[in-house]
Amino acid sequence: MVRRRRSPMWITRMSPCKLKSLVRKTKRRRRNILRNKTFTREGKVL
């Protein structure tokens, strides 16, 4: 993936389709991470 920080220039260079797919992927990742965190917390508590 791109190592640079997210900047307007990089966003403008990318095509809208790619941007949308990237956003979807990041959203899915975040959800999975959140789910994993909640599961581990529940496991530790139990």
PDB file of N, CA and C in Angstrom:
ATOM      1  N   MET A   1       0.844  -1.212   0.000  1.00  0.00           N
ATOM      2  CA  MET A   1       0.000   0.000   0.000  1.00  0.00           C
ATOM      3  C   MET A   1       0.871   1.251   0.000  1.00  0.00           C
ATOM      4  N   VAL A   2       0.227   2.401  -0.091  1.00  0.00           N
ATOM      5  CA  VAL A   2       0.967   3.666  -0.128  1.00  0.00           C
ATOM      6  C   VAL A   2       1.444   4.015   1.276  1.00  0.00           C
ATOM      7  N   ARG A   3       2.714   4.371   1.384  1.00  0.00           N
ATOM      8  CA  ARG A   3       3.280   4.682   2.704  1.00  0.00           C
ATOM      9  C   ARG A   3       3.059   6.141   3.091  1.00  0.00           C
ATOM     10  N   ARG A   4       2.735   6.975   2.089  1.00  0.00           N
ATOM     11  CA  ARG A   4       2.530   8.416   2.368  1.00  0.00           C
ATOM     12  C   ARG A   4       1.284   8.643   3.218  1.00  0.00           C
ATOM     13  N   ARG A   5       1.260   9.780   3.902  1.00  0.00           N
ATOM     14  CA  ARG A   5       0.060  10.142   4.663  1.00  0.00           C
ATOM     15  C   ARG A   5      -1.028  10.553   3.687  1.00  0.00           C
ATOM     16  N   ARG A   6      -2.277  10.410   4.092  1.00  0.00           N
ATOM     17  CA  ARG A   6      -3.398  10.750   3.204  1.00  0.00           C
ATOM     18  C   ARG A   6      -3.411  12.248   2.944  1.00  0.00           C
ATOM     19  N   SER A   7      -3.290  12.617   1.666  1.00  0.00           N
ATOM     20  CA  SER A   7      -3.276  14.040   1.306  1.00  0.00           C
ATOM     21  C   SER A   7      -4.245  14.278   0.156  1.00  0.00           C
ATOM     22  N   PRO A   8      -4.761  15.502   0.018  1.00  0.00           N
ATOM     23  CA  PRO A   8      -5.706  15.803  -1.076  1.00  0.00           C
ATOM     24  C   PRO A   8      -5.124  15.487  -2.447  1.00  0.00           C
ATOM     25  N   MET A   9      -3.815  15.729  -2.629  1.00  0.00           N
ATOM     26  CA  MET A   9      -3.179  15.472  -3.926  1.00  0.00           C
ATOM     27  C   MET A   9      -3.304  13.986  -4.276  1.00  0.00           C
ATOM     28  N   TRP A  10      -3.001  13.113  -3.300  1.00  0.00           N
ATOM     29  CA  TRP A  10      -3.045  11.673  -3.537  1.00  0.00           C
ATOM     30  C   TRP A  10      -4.472  11.239  -3.865  1.00  0.00           C
ATOM     31  N   ILE A  11      -5.453  11.837  -3.188  1.00  0.00           N
ATOM     32  CA  ILE A  11      -6.863  11.496  -3.418  1.00  0.00           C
ATOM     33  C   ILE A  11      -7.273  11.921  -4.831  1.00  0.00           C
ATOM     34  N   THR A  12      -6.840  13.115  -5.243  1.00  0.00           N
ATOM     35  CA  THR A  12      -7.221  13.609  -6.573  1.00  0.00           C
ATOM     36  C   THR A  12      -6.578  12.745  -7.650  1.00  0.00           C
ATOM     37  N   ARG A  13      -5.369  12.249  -7.401  1.00  0.00           N
ATOM     38  CA  ARG A  13      -4.684  11.410  -8.389  1.00  0.00           C
ATOM     39  C   ARG A  13      -5.435  10.103  -8.588  1.00  0.00           C
ATOM     40  N   MET A  14      -5.966   9.552  -7.505  1.00  0.00           N
ATOM     41  CA  MET A  14      -6.663   8.266  -7.601  1.00  0.00           C
ATOM     42  C   MET A  14      -8.021   8.444  -8.278  1.00  0.00           C
ATOM     43  N   SER A  15      -8.477   7.374  -8.930  1.00  0.00           N
ATOM     44  CA  SER A  15      -9.786   7.422  -9.589  1.00  0.00           C
ATOM     45  C   SER A  15     -10.885   7.186  -8.552  1.00  0.00           C
ATOM     46  N   PRO A  16     -12.096   7.723  -8.772  1.00  0.00           N
ATOM     47  CA  PRO A  16     -13.191   7.579  -7.806  1.00  0.00           C
ATOM     48  C   PRO A  16     -13.511   6.113  -7.500  1.00  0.00           C
ATOM     49  N   CYS A  17     -13.466   5.261  -8.522  1.00  0.00           N
ATOM     50  CA  CYS A  17     -13.785   3.837  -8.315  1.00  0.00           C
ATOM     51  C   CYS A  17     -12.805   3.217  -7.326  1.00  0.00           C
ATOM     52  N   LYS A  18     -11.517   3.471  -7.544  1.00  0.00           N
ATOM     53  CA  LYS A  18     -10.493   2.910  -6.656  1.00  0.00           C
ATOM     54  C   LYS A  18     -10.672   3.454  -5.252  1.00  0.00           C
ATOM     55  N   LEU A  19     -10.956   4.755  -5.175  1.00  0.00           N
ATOM     56  CA  LEU A  19     -11.129   5.391  -3.862  1.00  0.00           C
ATOM     57  C   LEU A  19     -12.265   4.709  -3.102  1.00  0.00           C
ATOM     58  N   LYS A  20     -13.388   4.495  -3.786  1.00  0.00           N
ATOM     59  CA  LYS A  20     -14.563   3.881  -3.146  1.00  0.00           C
ATOM     60  C   LYS A  20     -14.211   2.492  -2.622  1.00  0.00           C
ATOM     61  N   SER A  21     -13.522   1.687  -3.462  1.00  0.00           N
ATOM     62  CA  SER A  21     -13.156   0.327  -3.048  1.00  0.00           C
ATOM     63  C   SER A  21     -12.224   0.387  -1.846  1.00  0.00           C
ATOM     64  N   LEU A  22     -11.272   1.333  -1.868  1.00  0.00           N
ATOM     65  CA  LEU A  22     -10.330   1.477  -0.748  1.00  0.00           C
ATOM     66  C   LEU A  22     -11.090   1.808   0.529  1.00  0.00           C
ATOM     67  N   VAL A  23     -12.039   2.747   0.426  1.00  0.00           N
ATOM     68  CA  VAL A  23     -12.809   3.166   1.602  1.00  0.00           C
ATOM     69  C   VAL A  23     -13.577   1.970   2.161  1.00  0.00           C
ATOM     70  N   ARG A  24     -14.189   1.195   1.254  1.00  0.00           N
ATOM     71  CA  ARG A  24     -14.955   0.020   1.692  1.00  0.00           C
ATOM     72  C   ARG A  24     -14.049  -0.951   2.441  1.00  0.00           C
ATOM     73  N   LYS A  25     -12.848  -1.182   1.888  1.00  0.00           N
ATOM     74  CA  LYS A  25     -11.905  -2.121   2.511  1.00  0.00           C
ATOM     75  C   LYS A  25     -11.518  -1.635   3.901  1.00  0.00           C
ATOM     76  N   THR A  26     -11.197  -0.338   4.012  1.00  0.00           N
ATOM     77  CA  THR A  26     -10.763   0.203   5.307  1.00  0.00           C
ATOM     78  C   THR A  26     -11.902   0.091   6.316  1.00  0.00           C
ATOM     79  N   LYS A  27     -13.130   0.369   5.872  1.00  0.00           N
ATOM     80  CA  LYS A  27     -14.286   0.297   6.776  1.00  0.00           C
ATOM     81  C   LYS A  27     -14.433  -1.131   7.295  1.00  0.00           C
ATOM     82  N   ARG A  28     -14.313  -2.116   6.384  1.00  0.00           N
ATOM     83  CA  ARG A  28     -14.445  -3.522   6.779  1.00  0.00           C
ATOM     84  C   ARG A  28     -13.374  -3.872   7.798  1.00  0.00           C
ATOM     85  N   ARG A  29     -12.146  -3.430   7.526  1.00  0.00           N
ATOM     86  CA  ARG A  29     -11.024  -3.729   8.426  1.00  0.00           C
ATOM     87  C   ARG A  29     -11.306  -3.171   9.808  1.00  0.00           C
ATOM     88  N   ARG A  30     -11.752  -1.904   9.846  1.00  0.00           N
ATOM     89  CA  ARG A  30     -12.019  -1.254  11.134  1.00  0.00           C
ATOM     90  C   ARG A  30     -13.081  -2.026  11.903  1.00  0.00           C
ATOM     91  N   ARG A  31     -14.132  -2.458  11.204  1.00  0.00           N
ATOM     92  CA  ARG A  31     -15.220  -3.204  11.852  1.00  0.00           C
ATOM     93  C   ARG A  31     -14.684  -4.508  12.432  1.00  0.00           C
ATOM     94  N   ASN A  32     -13.859  -5.209  11.627  1.00  0.00           N
ATOM     95  CA  ASN A  32     -13.300  -6.484  12.091  1.00  0.00           C
ATOM     96  C   ASN A  32     -12.438  -6.260  13.323  1.00  0.00           C
ATOM     97  N   ILE A  33     -11.605  -5.210  13.294  1.00  0.00           N
ATOM     98  CA  ILE A  33     -10.724  -4.907  14.425  1.00  0.00           C
ATOM     99  C   ILE A  33     -11.569  -4.626  15.659  1.00  0.00           C
ATOM    100  N   LEU A  34     -12.627  -3.821  15.499  1.00  0.00           N
ATOM    101  CA  LEU A  34     -13.498  -3.485  16.629  1.00  0.00           C
ATOM    102  C   LEU A  34     -14.132  -4.759  17.188  1.00  0.00           C
ATOM    103  N   ARG A  35     -14.607  -5.627  16.290  1.00  0.00           N
ATOM    104  CA  ARG A  35     -15.241  -6.881  16.721  1.00  0.00           C
ATOM    105  C   ARG A  35     -14.243  -7.721  17.509  1.00  0.00           C
ATOM    106  N   ASN A  36     -13.011  -7.844  16.969  1.00  0.00           N
ATOM    107  CA  ASN A  36     -11.988  -8.646  17.650  1.00  0.00           C
ATOM    108  C   ASN A  36     -11.724  -8.095  19.042  1.00  0.00           C
ATOM    109  N   LYS A  37     -11.633  -6.762  19.148  1.00  0.00           N
ATOM    110  CA  LYS A  37     -11.360  -6.128  20.443  1.00  0.00           C
ATOM    111  C   LYS A  37     -12.478  -6.450  21.427  1.00  0.00           C
ATOM    112  N   THR A  38     -13.736  -6.344  20.985  1.00  0.00           N
ATOM    113  CA  THR A  38     -14.870  -6.599  21.878  1.00  0.00           C
ATOM    114  C   THR A  38     -14.852  -8.062  22.316  1.00  0.00           C
ATOM    115  N   PHE A  39     -14.560  -8.973  21.369  1.00  0.00           N
ATOM    116  CA  PHE A  39     -14.540 -10.400  21.698  1.00  0.00           C
ATOM    117  C   PHE A  39     -13.464 -10.689  22.735  1.00  0.00           C
ATOM    118  N   THR A  40     -12.259 -10.124  22.534  1.00  0.00           N
ATOM    119  CA  THR A  40     -11.156 -10.381  23.471  1.00  0.00           C
ATOM    120  C   THR A  40     -11.528  -9.835  24.843  1.00  0.00           C
ATOM    121  N   ARG A  41     -12.140  -8.654  24.884  1.00  0.00           N
ATOM    122  CA  ARG A  41     -12.528  -8.048  26.162  1.00  0.00           C
ATOM    123  C   ARG A  41     -13.521  -8.957  26.887  1.00  0.00           C
ATOM    124  N   GLU A  42     -14.528  -9.439  26.138  1.00  0.00           N
ATOM    125  CA  GLU A  42     -15.541 -10.321  26.732  1.00  0.00           C
ATOM    126  C   GLU A  42     -14.874 -11.585  27.263  1.00  0.00           C
ATOM    127  N   GLY A  43     -13.951 -12.138  26.474  1.00  0.00           N
ATOM    128  CA  GLY A  43     -13.250 -13.362  26.874  1.00  0.00           C
ATOM    129  C   GLY A  43     -12.465 -13.144  28.160  1.00  0.00           C
ATOM    130  N   LYS A  44     -11.746 -12.018  28.228  1.00  0.00           N
ATOM    131  CA  LYS A  44     -10.947 -11.718  29.420  1.00  0.00           C
ATOM    132  C   LYS A  44     -11.854 -11.559  30.638  1.00  0.00           C
ATOM    133  N   VAL A  45     -12.985 -10.860  30.446  1.00  0.00           N
ATOM    134  CA  VAL A  45     -13.917 -10.626  31.555  1.00  0.00           C
ATOM    135  C   VAL A  45     -14.469 -11.967  32.032  1.00  0.00           C
ATOM    136  N   LEU A  46     -14.870 -12.821  31.070  1.00  0.00           N
ATOM    137  CA  LEU A  46     -15.443 -14.121  31.430  1.00  0.00           C
ATOM    138  C   LEU A  46     -14.361 -14.995  32.055  1.00  0.00           C
TER     139      LEU A  46
END
